[in-house]
Amino acid sequence: RPTEVAVSADGTRAYVTTVAGTDRIHMIDLAGAASAVTGTVIAGQLGTIGYVGGQSSGIALSPDGQTLAVCVSFDDELLLVDTVAQSVITRVPVGDFPIRCAWSPDGSEVYVTNTFGDSVSRVAFSGAASAVTGTLVSQDGAFEIEVDDAGDFVYVTNLGAVREMVVIDAATWSE
């Protein structure tokens, strides 16, 4: 059961998660009908939540295309995958049920919404030494996340009873 897909900026590679049996990330060289899987990484327990018709664990490709961030929702981790070596870099413990992630424009940070934890985690990307540098309790059911082109603001929507969007100042890590 393929769930999420990210395509490289040059359109030559795709990364697809599957959530049946052992959850995986598949690396695919894109060439029209001749497209082929070139590698696979075991992800951990991805899965879905039942809101809005079911939403799957999110993925995001770094600005340089060399790292794929994967929300491993049921394991409460952010998985970082080297797209060139097609291997796991590290697994970073984040909040309760990470569901979406987004990279800063310079690739130095990954922001993660933790839906059941009602929070947003900031992960400093530093290869295998990547770590959470802040968690902001944000809103009921933090869900979708985007970062502006300058990297100044992080925008988060939610799945709670009161639907809203929160704007986080990335420099001060505050709403």
CSV table of C-alpha atoms in Angstrom, one decimal:
chain,number,residue,atom,x,y,z
A,1,ARG,CA,0.0,0.0,0.0
A,2,PRO,CA,1.9,3.0,-1.2
A,3,THR,CA,1.0,6.1,0.8
A,4,GLU,CA,3.4,9.1,0.4
A,5,VAL,CA,5.6,10.2,-2.5
A,6,ALA,CA,8.4,12.8,-2.9
A,7,VAL,CA,10.1,13.5,-6.2
A,8,SER,CA,13.6,15.0,-6.6
A,9,ALA,CA,13.8,18.6,-7.9
A,10,ASP,CA,15.4,17.3,-11.2
A,11,GLY,CA,12.6,14.7,-11.6
A,12,THR,CA,14.9,11.7,-11.8
A,13,ARG,CA,14.1,10.0,-8.5
A,14,ALA,CA,11.0,9.3,-6.4
A,15,TYR,CA,10.7,8.1,-2.8
A,16,VAL,CA,7.6,6.2,-1.9
A,17,THR,CA,6.5,4.9,1.5
A,18,THR,CA,4.5,1.7,1.9
A,19,VAL,CA,2.5,0.6,4.9
A,20,ALA,CA,1.7,-3.0,4.5
A,21,GLY,CA,3.6,-5.8,6.3
A,22,THR,CA,7.0,-4.3,7.0
A,23,ASP,CA,6.8,-0.5,6.3
A,24,ARG,CA,9.4,0.7,3.8
A,25,ILE,CA,10.7,3.5,1.8
A,26,HIS,CA,11.3,2.7,-1.9
A,27,MET,CA,13.8,4.6,-4.0
A,28,ILE,CA,12.8,4.7,-7.7
A,29,ASP,CA,14.7,5.9,-10.7
A,30,LEU,CA,12.2,7.6,-12.9
A,31,ALA,CA,12.2,6.9,-16.6
A,32,GLY,CA,8.6,6.7,-17.7
A,33,ALA,CA,7.5,3.2,-18.3
A,34,ALA,CA,11.1,2.0,-17.6
A,35,SER,CA,11.0,3.4,-14.0
A,36,ALA,CA,12.5,0.9,-11.5
A,37,VAL,CA,13.0,0.5,-7.8
A,38,THR,CA,16.8,0.8,-7.0
A,39,GLY,CA,16.7,0.5,-3.3
A,40,THR,CA,14.6,-0.1,-0.2
A,41,VAL,CA,14.9,1.0,3.4
A,42,ILE,CA,12.9,-0.5,6.3
A,43,ALA,CA,11.1,2.5,7.9
A,44,GLY,CA,9.6,1.3,11.2
A,45,GLN,CA,5.9,1.7,12.0
A,46,LEU,CA,4.6,4.4,9.7
A,47,GLY,CA,0.8,4.0,9.4
A,48,THR,CA,-2.2,6.4,9.2
A,49,ILE,CA,-4.6,8.3,11.4
A,50,GLY,CA,-8.3,8.4,10.7
A,51,TYR,CA,-8.8,12.1,10.5
A,52,VAL,CA,-10.1,13.6,7.2
A,53,GLY,CA,-10.4,10.3,5.5
A,54,GLY,CA,-7.1,9.0,6.8
A,55,GLN,CA,-3.7,10.7,6.7
A,56,SER,CA,-0.4,8.8,6.3
A,57,SER,CA,3.0,9.5,7.9
A,58,GLY,CA,4.6,12.3,5.9
A,59,ILE,CA,7.9,12.6,4.2
A,60,ALA,CA,10.0,15.6,3.0
A,61,LEU,CA,13.1,15.8,0.8
A,62,SER,CA,15.9,18.1,1.9
A,63,PRO,CA,16.6,21.2,-0.3
A,64,ASP,CA,19.7,19.5,-1.8
A,65,GLY,CA,17.9,16.2,-2.3
A,66,GLN,CA,20.4,14.2,-0.4
A,67,THR,CA,18.3,13.5,2.7
A,68,LEU,CA,14.8,12.2,3.1
A,69,ALA,CA,13.0,12.9,6.4
A,70,VAL,CA,10.3,10.4,7.3
A,71,CYS,CA,7.8,10.7,10.1
A,72,VAL,CA,7.7,7.2,11.8
A,73,SER,CA,4.4,7.9,13.5
A,74,PHE,CA,3.9,4.8,15.7
A,75,ASP,CA,7.6,4.8,16.8
A,76,ASP,CA,7.6,8.6,17.7
A,77,GLU,CA,10.7,9.1,15.5
A,78,LEU,CA,12.0,11.2,12.6
A,79,LEU,CA,13.9,8.9,10.3
A,80,LEU,CA,16.6,10.5,8.2
A,81,VAL,CA,17.7,8.6,5.1
A,82,ASP,CA,20.7,9.2,2.9
A,83,THR,CA,19.2,9.2,-0.6
A,84,VAL,CA,22.6,8.7,-2.3
A,85,ALA,CA,23.8,5.7,-0.2
A,86,GLN,CA,20.1,4.6,0.2
A,87,SER,CA,20.7,3.9,3.9
A,88,VAL,CA,19.5,5.1,7.3
A,89,ILE,CA,21.5,8.1,8.7
A,90,THR,CA,19.8,8.1,12.1
A,91,ARG,CA,16.5,7.9,14.0
A,92,VAL,CA,15.6,11.0,16.1
A,93,PRO,CA,13.1,10.6,18.9
A,94,VAL,CA,10.5,13.4,18.6
A,95,GLY,CA,7.0,13.9,20.1
A,96,ASP,CA,3.9,11.8,20.2
A,97,PHE,CA,2.8,10.6,16.8
A,98,PRO,CA,4.9,12.7,14.3
A,99,ILE,CA,2.8,13.0,11.1
A,100,ARG,CA,4.3,15.8,8.9
A,101,CYS,CA,7.7,17.4,8.5
A,102,ALA,CA,9.3,20.2,6.6
A,103,TRP,CA,12.9,21.4,6.0
A,104,SER,CA,14.3,24.8,6.5
A,105,PRO,CA,15.3,26.3,3.1
A,106,ASP,CA,19.0,26.0,4.0
A,107,GLY,CA,18.6,22.3,5.1
A,108,SER,CA,19.9,22.9,8.6
A,109,GLU,CA,16.7,22.0,10.4
A,110,VAL,CA,13.6,19.8,10.1
A,111,TYR,CA,10.4,20.8,11.7
A,112,VAL,CA,8.0,18.0,12.8
A,113,THR,CA,4.3,18.1,13.9
A,114,ASN,CA,3.5,15.7,16.6
A,115,THR,CA,-0.3,15.2,16.3
A,116,PHE,CA,-1.1,13.3,19.5
A,117,GLY,CA,1.5,15.4,21.5
A,118,ASP,CA,-0.1,18.7,20.3
A,119,SER,CA,3.4,20.0,19.6
A,120,VAL,CA,6.1,20.9,17.0
A,121,SER,CA,9.7,19.7,17.3
A,122,ARG,CA,12.7,21.4,15.8
A,123,VAL,CA,15.5,19.0,14.7
A,124,ALA,CA,19.0,20.3,14.0
A,125,PHE,CA,20.2,18.3,11.0
A,126,SER,CA,23.8,17.2,11.5
A,127,GLY,CA,24.0,13.7,10.0
A,128,ALA,CA,24.1,11.0,12.6
A,129,ALA,CA,24.3,13.6,15.3
A,130,SER,CA,20.9,15.2,14.4
A,131,ALA,CA,18.9,16.0,17.5
A,132,VAL,CA,15.8,17.8,18.8
A,133,THR,CA,16.8,21.4,19.8
A,134,GLY,CA,13.3,22.5,20.8
A,135,THR,CA,9.7,21.4,21.2
A,136,LEU,CA,6.9,23.9,21.2
A,137,VAL,CA,3.5,22.9,22.6
A,138,SER,CA,1.4,24.4,19.9
A,139,GLN,CA,-2.2,23.4,19.4
A,140,ASP,CA,-4.7,20.5,19.6
A,141,GLY,CA,-3.7,18.0,16.9
A,142,ALA,CA,-0.8,19.8,15.2
A,143,PHE,CA,-0.8,18.6,11.6
A,144,GLU,CA,0.2,20.2,8.4
A,145,ILE,CA,3.5,22.2,8.4
A,146,GLU,CA,5.2,24.5,5.9
A,147,VAL,CA,8.2,26.8,6.1
A,148,ASP,CA,8.4,30.2,4.3
A,149,ASP,CA,11.0,30.6,1.5
A,150,ALA,CA,13.3,32.7,3.8
A,151,GLY,CA,13.1,30.2,6.7
A,152,ASP,CA,11.8,32.9,9.0
A,153,PHE,CA,8.4,31.4,9.8
A,154,VAL,CA,6.9,28.0,10.3
A,155,TYR,CA,3.2,27.6,9.6
A,156,VAL,CA,1.2,24.9,11.4
A,157,THR,CA,-2.4,23.9,11.0
A,158,ASN,CA,-4.3,21.5,13.3
A,159,LEU,CA,-6.9,18.8,13.5
A,160,GLY,CA,-8.4,19.9,16.9
A,161,ALA,CA,-11.9,21.0,17.7
A,162,VAL,CA,-11.0,24.7,16.9
A,163,ARG,CA,-9.3,24.7,13.5
A,164,GLU,CA,-6.6,27.3,13.3
A,165,MET,CA,-3.2,28.1,11.8
A,166,VAL,CA,-0.3,29.0,14.1
A,167,VAL,CA,2.7,31.0,13.0
A,168,ILE,CA,6.0,30.2,14.7
A,169,ASP,CA,8.9,32.6,14.5
A,170,ALA,CA,11.8,30.3,13.6
A,171,ALA,CA,14.5,32.6,15.1
A,172,THR,CA,12.9,32.9,18.6
A,173,TRP,CA,11.1,29.5,18.5
A,174,SER,CA,7.8,31.1,19.7
A,175,GLU,CA,4.3,31.7,18.4
